[in-house]
Short mmCIF file of C-alpha atoms and ligand atoms in Angstrom, two decimals:
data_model
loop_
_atom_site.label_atom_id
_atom_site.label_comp_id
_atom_site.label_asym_id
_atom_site.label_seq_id
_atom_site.Cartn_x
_atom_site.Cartn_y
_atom_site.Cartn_z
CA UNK A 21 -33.04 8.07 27.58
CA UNK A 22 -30.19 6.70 29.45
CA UNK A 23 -26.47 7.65 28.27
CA UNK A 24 -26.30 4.25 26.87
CA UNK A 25 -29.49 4.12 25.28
CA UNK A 26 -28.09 7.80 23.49
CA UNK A 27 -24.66 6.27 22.65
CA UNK A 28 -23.44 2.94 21.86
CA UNK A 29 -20.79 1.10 19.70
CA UNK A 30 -22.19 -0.45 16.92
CA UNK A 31 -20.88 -4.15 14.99
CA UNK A 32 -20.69 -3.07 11.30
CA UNK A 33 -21.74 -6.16 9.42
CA UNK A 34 -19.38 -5.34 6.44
CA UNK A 35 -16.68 -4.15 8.54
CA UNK A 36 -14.29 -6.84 7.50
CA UNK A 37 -14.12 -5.01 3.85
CA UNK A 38 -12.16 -2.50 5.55
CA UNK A 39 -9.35 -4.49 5.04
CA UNK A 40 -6.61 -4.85 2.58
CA UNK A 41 -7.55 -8.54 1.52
CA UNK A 42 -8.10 -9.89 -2.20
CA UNK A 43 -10.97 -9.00 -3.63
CA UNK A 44 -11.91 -13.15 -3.81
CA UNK A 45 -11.92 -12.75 -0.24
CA UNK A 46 -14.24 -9.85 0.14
CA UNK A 47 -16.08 -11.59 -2.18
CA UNK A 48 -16.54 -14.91 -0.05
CA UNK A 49 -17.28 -12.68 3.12
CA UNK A 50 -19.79 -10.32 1.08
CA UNK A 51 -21.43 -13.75 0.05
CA UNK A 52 -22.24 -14.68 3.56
CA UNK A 53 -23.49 -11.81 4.62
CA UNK A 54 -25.77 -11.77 1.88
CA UNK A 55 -26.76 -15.43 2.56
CA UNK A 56 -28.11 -14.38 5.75
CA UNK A 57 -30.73 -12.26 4.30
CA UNK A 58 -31.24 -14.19 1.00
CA UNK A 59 -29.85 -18.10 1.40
CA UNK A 60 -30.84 -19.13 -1.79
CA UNK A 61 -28.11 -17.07 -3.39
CA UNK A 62 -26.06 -20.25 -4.19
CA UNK A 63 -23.16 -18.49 -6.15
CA UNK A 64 -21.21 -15.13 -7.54
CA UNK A 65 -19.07 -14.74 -10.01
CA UNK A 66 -17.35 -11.50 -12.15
CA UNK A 67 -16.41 -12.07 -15.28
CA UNK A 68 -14.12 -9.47 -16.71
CA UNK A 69 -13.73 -7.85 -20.43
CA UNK A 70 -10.73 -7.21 -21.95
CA UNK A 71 -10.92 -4.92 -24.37
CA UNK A 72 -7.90 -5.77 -26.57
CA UNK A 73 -8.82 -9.54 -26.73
CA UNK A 74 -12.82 -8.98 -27.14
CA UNK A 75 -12.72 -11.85 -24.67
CA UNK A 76 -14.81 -12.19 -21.51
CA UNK A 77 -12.70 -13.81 -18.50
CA UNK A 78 -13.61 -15.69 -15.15
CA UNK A 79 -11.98 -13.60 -12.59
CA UNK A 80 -13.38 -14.19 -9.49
CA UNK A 81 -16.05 -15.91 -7.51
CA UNK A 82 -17.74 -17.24 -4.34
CA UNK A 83 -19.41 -20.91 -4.81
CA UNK A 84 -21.24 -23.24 -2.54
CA UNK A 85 -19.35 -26.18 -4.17
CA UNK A 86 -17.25 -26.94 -6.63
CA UNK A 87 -16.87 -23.78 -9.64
CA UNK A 88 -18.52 -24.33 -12.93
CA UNK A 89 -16.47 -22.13 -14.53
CA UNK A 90 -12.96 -21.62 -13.59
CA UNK A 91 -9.67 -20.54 -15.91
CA UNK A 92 -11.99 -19.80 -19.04
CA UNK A 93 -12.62 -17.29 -21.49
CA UNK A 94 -15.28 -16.88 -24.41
CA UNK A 95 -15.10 -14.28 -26.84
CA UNK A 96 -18.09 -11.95 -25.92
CA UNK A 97 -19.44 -11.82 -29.32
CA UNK A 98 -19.96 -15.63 -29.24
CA UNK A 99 -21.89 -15.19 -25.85
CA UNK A 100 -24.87 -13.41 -27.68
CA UNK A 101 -27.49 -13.16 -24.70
CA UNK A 102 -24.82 -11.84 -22.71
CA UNK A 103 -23.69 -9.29 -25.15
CA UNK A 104 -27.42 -8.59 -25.13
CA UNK A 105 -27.07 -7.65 -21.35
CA UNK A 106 -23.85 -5.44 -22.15
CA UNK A 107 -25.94 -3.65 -24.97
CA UNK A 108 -28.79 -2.79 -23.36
CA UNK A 109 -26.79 -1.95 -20.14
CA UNK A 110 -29.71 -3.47 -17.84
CA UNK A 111 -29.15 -6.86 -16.12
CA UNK A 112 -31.27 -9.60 -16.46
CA UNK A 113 -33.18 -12.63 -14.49
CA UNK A 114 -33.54 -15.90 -15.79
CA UNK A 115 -36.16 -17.92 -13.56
CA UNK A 116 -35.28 -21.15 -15.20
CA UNK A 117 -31.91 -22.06 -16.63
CA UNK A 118 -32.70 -25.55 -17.66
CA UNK A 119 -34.20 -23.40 -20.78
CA UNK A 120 -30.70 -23.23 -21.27
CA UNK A 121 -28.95 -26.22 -20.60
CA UNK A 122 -29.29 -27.60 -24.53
CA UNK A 123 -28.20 -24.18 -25.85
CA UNK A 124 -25.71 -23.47 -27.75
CA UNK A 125 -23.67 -21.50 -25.05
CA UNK A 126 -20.96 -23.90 -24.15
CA UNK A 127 -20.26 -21.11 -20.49
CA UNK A 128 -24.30 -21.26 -20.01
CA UNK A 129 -24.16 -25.15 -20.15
CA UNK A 130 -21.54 -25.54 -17.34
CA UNK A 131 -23.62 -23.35 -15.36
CA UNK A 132 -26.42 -25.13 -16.09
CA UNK A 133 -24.94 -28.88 -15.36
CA UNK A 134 -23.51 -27.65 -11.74
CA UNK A 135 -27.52 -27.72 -11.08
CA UNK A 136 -28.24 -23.95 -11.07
CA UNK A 137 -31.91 -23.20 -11.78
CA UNK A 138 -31.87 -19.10 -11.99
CA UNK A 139 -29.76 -16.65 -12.49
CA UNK A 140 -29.28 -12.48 -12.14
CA UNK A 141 -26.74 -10.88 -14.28
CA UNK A 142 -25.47 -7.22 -13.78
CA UNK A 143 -23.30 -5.78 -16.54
CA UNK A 144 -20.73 -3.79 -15.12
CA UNK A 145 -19.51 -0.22 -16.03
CA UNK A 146 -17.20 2.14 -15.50
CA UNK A 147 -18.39 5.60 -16.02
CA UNK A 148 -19.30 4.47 -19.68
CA UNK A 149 -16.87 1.43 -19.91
CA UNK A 150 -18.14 -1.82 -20.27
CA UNK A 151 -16.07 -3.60 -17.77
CA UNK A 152 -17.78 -6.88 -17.18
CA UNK A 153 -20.23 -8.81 -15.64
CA UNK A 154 -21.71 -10.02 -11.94
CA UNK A 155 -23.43 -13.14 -12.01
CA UNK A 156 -25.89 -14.00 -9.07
CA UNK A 157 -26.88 -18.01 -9.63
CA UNK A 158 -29.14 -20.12 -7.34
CA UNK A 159 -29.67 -23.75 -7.07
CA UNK A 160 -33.82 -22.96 -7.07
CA UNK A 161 -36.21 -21.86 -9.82
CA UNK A 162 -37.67 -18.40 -9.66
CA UNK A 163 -35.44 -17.45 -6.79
CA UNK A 164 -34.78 -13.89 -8.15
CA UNK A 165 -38.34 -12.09 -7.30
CA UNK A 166 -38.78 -8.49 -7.44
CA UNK A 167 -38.58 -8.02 -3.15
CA UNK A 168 -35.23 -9.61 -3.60
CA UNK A 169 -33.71 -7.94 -6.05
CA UNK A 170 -34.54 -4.50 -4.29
CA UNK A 171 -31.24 -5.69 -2.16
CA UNK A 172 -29.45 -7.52 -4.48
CA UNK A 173 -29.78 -4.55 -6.80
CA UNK A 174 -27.51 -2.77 -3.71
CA UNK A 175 -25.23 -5.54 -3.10
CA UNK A 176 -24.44 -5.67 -6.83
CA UNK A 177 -23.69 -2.10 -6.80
CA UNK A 178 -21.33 -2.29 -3.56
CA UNK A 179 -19.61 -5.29 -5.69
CA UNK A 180 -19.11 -3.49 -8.77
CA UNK A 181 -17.36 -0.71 -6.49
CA UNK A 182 -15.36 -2.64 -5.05
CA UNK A 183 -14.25 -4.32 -8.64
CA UNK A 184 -13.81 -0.88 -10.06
CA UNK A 185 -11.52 0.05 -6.88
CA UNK A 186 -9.31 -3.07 -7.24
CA UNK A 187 -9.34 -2.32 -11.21
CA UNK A 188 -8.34 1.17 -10.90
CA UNK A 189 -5.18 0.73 -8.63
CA UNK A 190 -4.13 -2.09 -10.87
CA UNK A 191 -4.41 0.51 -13.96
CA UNK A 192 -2.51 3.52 -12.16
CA UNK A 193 -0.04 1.18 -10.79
CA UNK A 194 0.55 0.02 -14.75
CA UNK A 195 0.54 3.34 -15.98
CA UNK A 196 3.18 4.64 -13.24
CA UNK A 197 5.49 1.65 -13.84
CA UNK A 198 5.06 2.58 -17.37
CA UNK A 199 5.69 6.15 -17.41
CA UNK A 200 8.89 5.51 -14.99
CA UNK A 201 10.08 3.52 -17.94
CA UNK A 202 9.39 5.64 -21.01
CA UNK A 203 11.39 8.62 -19.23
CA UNK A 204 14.62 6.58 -19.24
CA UNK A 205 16.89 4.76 -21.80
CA UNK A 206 15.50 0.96 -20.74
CA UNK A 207 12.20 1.73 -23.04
CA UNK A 208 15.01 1.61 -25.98
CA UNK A 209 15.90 -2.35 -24.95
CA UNK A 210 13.05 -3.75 -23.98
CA UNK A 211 10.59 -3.91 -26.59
CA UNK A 212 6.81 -3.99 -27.03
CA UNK A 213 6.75 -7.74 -28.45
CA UNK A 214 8.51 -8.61 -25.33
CA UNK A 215 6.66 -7.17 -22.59
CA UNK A 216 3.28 -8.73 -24.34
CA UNK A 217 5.08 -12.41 -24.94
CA UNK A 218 6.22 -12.79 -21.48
CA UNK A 219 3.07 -12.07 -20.27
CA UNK A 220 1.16 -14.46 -22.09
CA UNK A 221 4.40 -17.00 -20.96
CA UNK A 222 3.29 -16.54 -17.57
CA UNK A 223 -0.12 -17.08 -18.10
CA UNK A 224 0.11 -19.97 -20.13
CA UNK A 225 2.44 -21.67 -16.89
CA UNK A 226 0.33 -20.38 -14.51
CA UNK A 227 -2.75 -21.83 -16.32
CA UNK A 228 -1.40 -25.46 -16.26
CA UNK A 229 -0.01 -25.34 -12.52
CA UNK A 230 -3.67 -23.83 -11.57
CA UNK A 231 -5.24 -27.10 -10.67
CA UNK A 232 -1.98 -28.48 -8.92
CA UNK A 233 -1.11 -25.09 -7.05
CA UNK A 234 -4.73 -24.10 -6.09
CA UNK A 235 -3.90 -20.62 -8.42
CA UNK A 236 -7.17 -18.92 -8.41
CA UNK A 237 -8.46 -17.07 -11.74
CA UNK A 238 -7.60 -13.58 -10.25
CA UNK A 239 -4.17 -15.00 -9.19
CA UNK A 240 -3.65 -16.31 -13.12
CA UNK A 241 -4.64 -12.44 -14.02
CA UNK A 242 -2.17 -10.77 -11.43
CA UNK A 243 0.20 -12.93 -12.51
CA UNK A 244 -0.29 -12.16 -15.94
CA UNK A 245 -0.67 -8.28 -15.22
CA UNK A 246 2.30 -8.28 -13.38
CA UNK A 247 5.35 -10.31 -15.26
CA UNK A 248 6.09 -7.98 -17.44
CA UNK A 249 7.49 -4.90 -14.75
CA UNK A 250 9.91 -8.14 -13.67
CA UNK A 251 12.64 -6.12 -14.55
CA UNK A 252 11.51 -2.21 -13.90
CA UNK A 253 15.04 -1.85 -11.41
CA UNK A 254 16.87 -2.27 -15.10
CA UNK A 255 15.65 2.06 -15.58
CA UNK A 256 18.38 2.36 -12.25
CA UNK A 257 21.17 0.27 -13.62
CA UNK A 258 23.63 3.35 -15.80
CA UNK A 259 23.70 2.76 -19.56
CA UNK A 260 27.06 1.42 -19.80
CA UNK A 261 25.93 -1.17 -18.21
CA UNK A 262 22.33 -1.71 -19.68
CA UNK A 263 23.00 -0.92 -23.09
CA UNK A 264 26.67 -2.75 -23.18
CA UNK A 265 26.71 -4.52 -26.53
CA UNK A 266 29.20 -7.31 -25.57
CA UNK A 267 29.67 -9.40 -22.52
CA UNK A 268 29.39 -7.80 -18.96
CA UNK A 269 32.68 -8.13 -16.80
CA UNK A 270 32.52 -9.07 -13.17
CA UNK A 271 31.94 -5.39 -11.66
CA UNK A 272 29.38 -4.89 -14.44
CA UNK A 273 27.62 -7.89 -13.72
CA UNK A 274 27.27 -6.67 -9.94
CA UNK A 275 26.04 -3.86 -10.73
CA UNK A 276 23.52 -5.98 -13.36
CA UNK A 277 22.86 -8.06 -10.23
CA UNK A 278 21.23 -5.18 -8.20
CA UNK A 279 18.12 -4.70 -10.80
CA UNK A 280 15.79 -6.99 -8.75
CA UNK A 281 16.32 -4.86 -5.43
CA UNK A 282 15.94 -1.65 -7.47
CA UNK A 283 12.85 -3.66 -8.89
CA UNK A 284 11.34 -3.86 -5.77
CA UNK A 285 11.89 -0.46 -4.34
CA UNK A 286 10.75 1.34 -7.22
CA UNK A 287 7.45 -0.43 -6.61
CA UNK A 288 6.89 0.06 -3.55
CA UNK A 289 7.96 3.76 -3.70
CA UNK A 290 5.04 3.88 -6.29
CA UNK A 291 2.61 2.04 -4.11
CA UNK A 292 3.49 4.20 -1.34
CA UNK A 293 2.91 7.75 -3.26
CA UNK A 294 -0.38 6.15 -4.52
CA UNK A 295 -1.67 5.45 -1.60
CA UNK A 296 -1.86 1.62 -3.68
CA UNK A 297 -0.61 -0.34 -0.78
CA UNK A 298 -4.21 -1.70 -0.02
CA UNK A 299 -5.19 -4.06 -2.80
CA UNK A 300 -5.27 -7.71 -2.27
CA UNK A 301 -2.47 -8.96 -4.35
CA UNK A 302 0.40 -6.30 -4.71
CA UNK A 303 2.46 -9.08 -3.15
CA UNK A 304 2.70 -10.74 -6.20
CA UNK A 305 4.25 -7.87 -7.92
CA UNK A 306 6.66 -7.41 -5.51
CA UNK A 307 7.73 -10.75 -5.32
CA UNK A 308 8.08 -11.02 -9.28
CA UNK A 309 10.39 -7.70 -9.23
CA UNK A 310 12.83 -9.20 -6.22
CA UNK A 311 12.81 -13.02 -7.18
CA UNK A 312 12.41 -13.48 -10.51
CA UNK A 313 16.03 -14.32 -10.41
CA UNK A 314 16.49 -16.63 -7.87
CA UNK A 315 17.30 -19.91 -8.33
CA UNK A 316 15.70 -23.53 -7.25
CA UNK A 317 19.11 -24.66 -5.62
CA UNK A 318 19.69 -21.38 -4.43
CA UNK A 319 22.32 -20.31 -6.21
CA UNK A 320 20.24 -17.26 -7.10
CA UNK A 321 20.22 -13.69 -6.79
CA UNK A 322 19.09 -11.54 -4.20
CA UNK A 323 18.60 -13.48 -1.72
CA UNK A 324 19.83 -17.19 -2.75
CA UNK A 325 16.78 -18.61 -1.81
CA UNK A 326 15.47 -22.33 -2.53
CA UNK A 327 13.10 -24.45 -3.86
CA UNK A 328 9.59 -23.23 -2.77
CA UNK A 329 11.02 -20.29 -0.70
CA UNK A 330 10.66 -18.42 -3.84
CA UNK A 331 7.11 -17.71 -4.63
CA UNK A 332 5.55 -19.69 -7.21
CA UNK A 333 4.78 -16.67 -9.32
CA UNK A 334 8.68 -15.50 -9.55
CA UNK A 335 9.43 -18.72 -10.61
CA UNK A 336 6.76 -18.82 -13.21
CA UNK A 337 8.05 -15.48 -14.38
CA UNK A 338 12.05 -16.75 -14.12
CA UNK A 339 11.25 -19.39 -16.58
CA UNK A 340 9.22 -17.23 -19.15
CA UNK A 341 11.69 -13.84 -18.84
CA UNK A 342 14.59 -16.83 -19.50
CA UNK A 343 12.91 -18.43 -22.41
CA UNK A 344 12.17 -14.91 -24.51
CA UNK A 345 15.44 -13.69 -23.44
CA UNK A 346 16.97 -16.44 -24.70
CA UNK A 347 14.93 -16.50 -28.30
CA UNK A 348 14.90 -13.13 -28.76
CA UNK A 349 17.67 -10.69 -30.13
CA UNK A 350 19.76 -9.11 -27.12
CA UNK A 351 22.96 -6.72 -27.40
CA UNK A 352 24.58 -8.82 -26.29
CA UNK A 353 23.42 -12.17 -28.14
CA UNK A 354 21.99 -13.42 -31.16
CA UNK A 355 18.23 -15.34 -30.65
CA UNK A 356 18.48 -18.27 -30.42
CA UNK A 357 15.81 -21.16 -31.66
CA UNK A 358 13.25 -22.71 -30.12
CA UNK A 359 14.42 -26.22 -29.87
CA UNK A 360 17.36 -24.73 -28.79
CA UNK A 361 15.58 -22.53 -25.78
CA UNK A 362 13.84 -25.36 -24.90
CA UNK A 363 16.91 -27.81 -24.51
CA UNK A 364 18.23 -25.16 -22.27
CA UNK A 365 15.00 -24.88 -20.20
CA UNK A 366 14.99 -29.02 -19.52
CA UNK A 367 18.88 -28.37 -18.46
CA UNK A 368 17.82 -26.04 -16.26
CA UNK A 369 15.01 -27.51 -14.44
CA UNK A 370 15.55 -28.64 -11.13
CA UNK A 371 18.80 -26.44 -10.29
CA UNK A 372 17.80 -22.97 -11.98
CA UNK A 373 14.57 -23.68 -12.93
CA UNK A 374 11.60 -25.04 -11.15
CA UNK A 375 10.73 -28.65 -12.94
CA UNK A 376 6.71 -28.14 -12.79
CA UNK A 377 6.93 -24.36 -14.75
CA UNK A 378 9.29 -25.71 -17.21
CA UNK A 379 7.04 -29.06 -17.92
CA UNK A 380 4.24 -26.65 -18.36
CA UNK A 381 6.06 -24.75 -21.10
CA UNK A 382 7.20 -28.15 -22.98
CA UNK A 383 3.64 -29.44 -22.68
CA UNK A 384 2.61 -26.30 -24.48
CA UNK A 385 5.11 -25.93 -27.06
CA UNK A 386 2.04 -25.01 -29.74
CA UNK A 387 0.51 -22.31 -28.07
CA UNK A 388 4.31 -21.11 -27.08
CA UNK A 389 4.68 -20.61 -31.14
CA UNK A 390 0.90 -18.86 -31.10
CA UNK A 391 2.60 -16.45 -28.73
CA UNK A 392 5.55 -15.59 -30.75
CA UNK A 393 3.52 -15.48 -33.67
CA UNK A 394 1.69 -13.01 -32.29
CA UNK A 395 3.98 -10.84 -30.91
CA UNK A 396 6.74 -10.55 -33.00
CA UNK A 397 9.54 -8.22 -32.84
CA UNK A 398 9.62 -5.24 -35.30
CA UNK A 399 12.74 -3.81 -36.21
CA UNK A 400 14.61 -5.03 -32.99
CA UNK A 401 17.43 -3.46 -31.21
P1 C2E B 21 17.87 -10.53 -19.79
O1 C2E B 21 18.54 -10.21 -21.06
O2 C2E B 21 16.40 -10.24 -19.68
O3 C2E B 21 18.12 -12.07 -19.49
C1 C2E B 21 17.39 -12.75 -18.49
C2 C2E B 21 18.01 -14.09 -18.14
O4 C2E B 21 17.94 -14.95 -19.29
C3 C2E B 21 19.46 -14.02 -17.77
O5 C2E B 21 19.61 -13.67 -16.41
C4 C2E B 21 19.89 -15.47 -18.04
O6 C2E B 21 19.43 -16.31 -16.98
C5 C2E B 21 19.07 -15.84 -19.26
N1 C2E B 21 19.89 -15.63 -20.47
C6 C2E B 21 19.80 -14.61 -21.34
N2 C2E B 21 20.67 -14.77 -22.36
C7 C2E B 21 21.33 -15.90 -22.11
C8 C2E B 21 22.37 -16.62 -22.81
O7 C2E B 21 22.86 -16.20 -23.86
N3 C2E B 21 22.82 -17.77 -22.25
C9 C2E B 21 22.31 -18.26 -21.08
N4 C2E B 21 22.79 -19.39 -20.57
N5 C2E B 21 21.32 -17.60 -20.37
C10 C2E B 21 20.85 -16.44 -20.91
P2 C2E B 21 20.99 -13.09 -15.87
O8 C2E B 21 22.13 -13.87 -16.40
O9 C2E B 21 20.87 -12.98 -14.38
O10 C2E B 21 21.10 -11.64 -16.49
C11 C2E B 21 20.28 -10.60 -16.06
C12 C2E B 21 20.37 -9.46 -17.00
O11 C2E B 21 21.71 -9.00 -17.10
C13 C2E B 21 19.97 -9.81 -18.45
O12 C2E B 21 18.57 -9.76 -18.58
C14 C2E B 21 20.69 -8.70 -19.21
O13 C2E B 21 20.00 -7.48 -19.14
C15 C2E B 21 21.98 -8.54 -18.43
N6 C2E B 21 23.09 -9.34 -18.99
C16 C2E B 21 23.42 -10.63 -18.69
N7 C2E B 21 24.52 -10.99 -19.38
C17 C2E B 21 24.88 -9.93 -20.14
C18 C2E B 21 25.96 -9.68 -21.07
O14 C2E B 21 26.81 -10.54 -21.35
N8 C2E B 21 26.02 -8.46 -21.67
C19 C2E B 21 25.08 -7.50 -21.39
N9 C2E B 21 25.18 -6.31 -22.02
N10 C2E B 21 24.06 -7.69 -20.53
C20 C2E B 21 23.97 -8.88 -19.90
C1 SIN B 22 -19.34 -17.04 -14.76
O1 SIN B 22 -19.75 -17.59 -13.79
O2 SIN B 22 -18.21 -16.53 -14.73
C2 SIN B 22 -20.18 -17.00 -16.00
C3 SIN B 22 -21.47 -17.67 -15.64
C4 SIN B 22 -22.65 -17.48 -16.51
O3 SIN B 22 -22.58 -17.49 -17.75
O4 SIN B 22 -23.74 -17.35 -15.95
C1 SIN B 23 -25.71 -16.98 -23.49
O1 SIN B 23 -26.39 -17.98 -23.72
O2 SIN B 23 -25.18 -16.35 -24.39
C2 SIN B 23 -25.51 -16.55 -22.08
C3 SIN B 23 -26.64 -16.90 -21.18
C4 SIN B 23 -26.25 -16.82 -19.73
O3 SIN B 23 -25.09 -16.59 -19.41
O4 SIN B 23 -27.08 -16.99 -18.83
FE1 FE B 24 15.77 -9.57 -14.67
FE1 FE B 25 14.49 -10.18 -17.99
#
């Protein structure tokens, strides 16, 4: 055997997973590696759980073609094959979908009408938590035979991995954040109720600029996630500041001013002493700490930036953090109504505010209420 015969540098197929991209993209280039090997593999999607909700969420997925699914949840108890699956904790094939396609399942129908003929479904666990699902889908009958799903069984497993990776550093990330701010005095002005309304704000924005802005469902999620820590610097800024019950004077307000920097740092300190740097979309949680105070005409703080300079998901969470300030009860201001709040968000739009998240906000003014009736304040500040 020659030396080079012995010893020789090997191309990893799955190399590129090495890298610190979102897991939609290691999805797409996991998809066509396992095209090679089994081309009738058409589609795969994860589906999440959330636990609080009981509802079952797109999150992410690879598709020849246009998505059947995309931006939609279904409470898992209405899904009852699928909760089947979850139950039983064993996946299952389905050689035929058109079996389907006059059920009563309005997710199986869309799947069905995009053409797809069979489909493998892995339930997805964590330890013992029911996480989600992995849907395999092909365009041909009977495409999931026993020789195939020998591999598939492996590439599931590598996915689900890879989805309880990305799901874990989003949790300890949330959890740091979250223990920063229960050992200081900002846990005693920012409420509960508000942290869970300007959330669902964000969402709701994000949900209607999806289609226009190419926001993908694990984008919508991050986003989500991640506008509520929009103003974590506000556990650096002293209490004679924070907790001021009347108006802030001009030093004060300076001071006030440096909470997105603080924001930012405080992040990335955390990311850093995690070792959380890696997963695909910290960016956006950056960028919601440090902008979510700039404005369109860039009269903003930090930076003064303009326009779309500021990343669309601080200016989605600018215009929800704005609105619940604005109707909820502050030290130093009494709430104020909705028609009110919104008069002040069309005033705003195109020199604060970006038009597009406000319009989405007015077009929703129903599920707005749902959100505040939801999560209302109890005995406020
Ligand atoms: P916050 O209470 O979360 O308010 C977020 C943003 O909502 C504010 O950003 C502002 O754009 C808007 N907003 C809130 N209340 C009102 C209002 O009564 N009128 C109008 N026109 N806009 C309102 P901003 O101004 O950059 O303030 C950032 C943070 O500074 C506030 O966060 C709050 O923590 C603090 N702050 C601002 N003004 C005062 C004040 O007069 N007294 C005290 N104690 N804190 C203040
Ligand atoms: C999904 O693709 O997210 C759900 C699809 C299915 O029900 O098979
Ligand atoms: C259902 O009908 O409940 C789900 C079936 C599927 O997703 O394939
Ligand atoms: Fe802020
Ligand atoms: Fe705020």
């Amino acid at each position: 055997m020659s030396p080079e015969e012995n010893l020789f540098p090997h191309q990893d197929i799955l190399a590129q997973l090495h890298e610190s991209l979102p897991l939609s993209d290691k999805l797409r280039f996991l998809h066509q590696v396992i095209r090679e090997d089994f081309p009738f593999i058409d589609r795969l999607a994860i589906a999440l759980f959330d636990e609080k909700t009981s509802m079952l969420k797109t999150y992410t997925h690879s598709t020849e073609g246009a998505s059947p699914l995309a931006a939609y949840e279904v409470p898992l108890g209405a899904a009852s094959s699928l909760r089947e699956i979850m139950q039983r904790r064993r996946p299952r094939v389905v050689q035929d979908m058109s079996i389907f396609a006059h059920g009563s399942q309005e997710h199986t129908k869309r799947v069905a009408s995009k053409g797809y003929q069979a489909s493998y479904t892995m339930p997805l666990y964590q330890s013992d938590t029911f996480i989600g699902f992995l849907f395999f889908n092909s365009l041909k009958p009977n495409a999931f035979v026993p020789e195939a799903l020998r591999q598939i069984d492996i590439y599931g497993h590598l996915i689900a991995l890879m989805v309880i990776n990305e799901l874990t550093a989003i949790r300890t990330l949330l959890a740091a954040v979250q223990a920063a701010r229960s050992m200081t005095h900002y846990r005693d002005v920012e409420t509960g109720s508000h942290i869970d309304r300007t959330a669902h704000y964000a969402r709701l924005i994000a949900r209607e600029l999806a289609p226009h802005y190419n926001l993908s469902d694990e984008q919508i999620e991050h986003i989500f996630m991640f506008s509520p820590l929009h103003d974590i610097g506000k556990i650096g800024i002293p209490d004679s500041v924070l907790r001021k019950p009347g108006k802030l004077d001009e030093a004060e307000f300076k001071v006030m001013m440096t909470h997105p920097q603080k924001g930012r740092e405080i992040i990335d300190v955390i990311l850093e002493d995690f070792s959380l740097g890696t997963f695909g979309h910290v960016s956006i949680m950056r960028n919601i700490a440090e902008y979510h105070h700039e404005a369109i005409d860039g009269s903003g703080y930090p930076k003064g930036l303009k326009g779309d300079e500021i990343p669309i998901e601080a200016r989605i969470s600018a215009v929800a953090d704005i609105f619940d300030a604005l109707t909820s009860c502050r030290t130093y201001k009494a709430p104020w109504s909705n028609d009110d709040a919104f008069a002040m968000l069309r005033r705003l739009a195109d020199t604060k505010l970006d038009r597009d998240c406000v319009d989405a906000m007015l077009k929703n003014i129903d599920k707005v209420q749902e959100i505040q009736q939801r999560f209302r304040d109890e005995g406020v500040v």
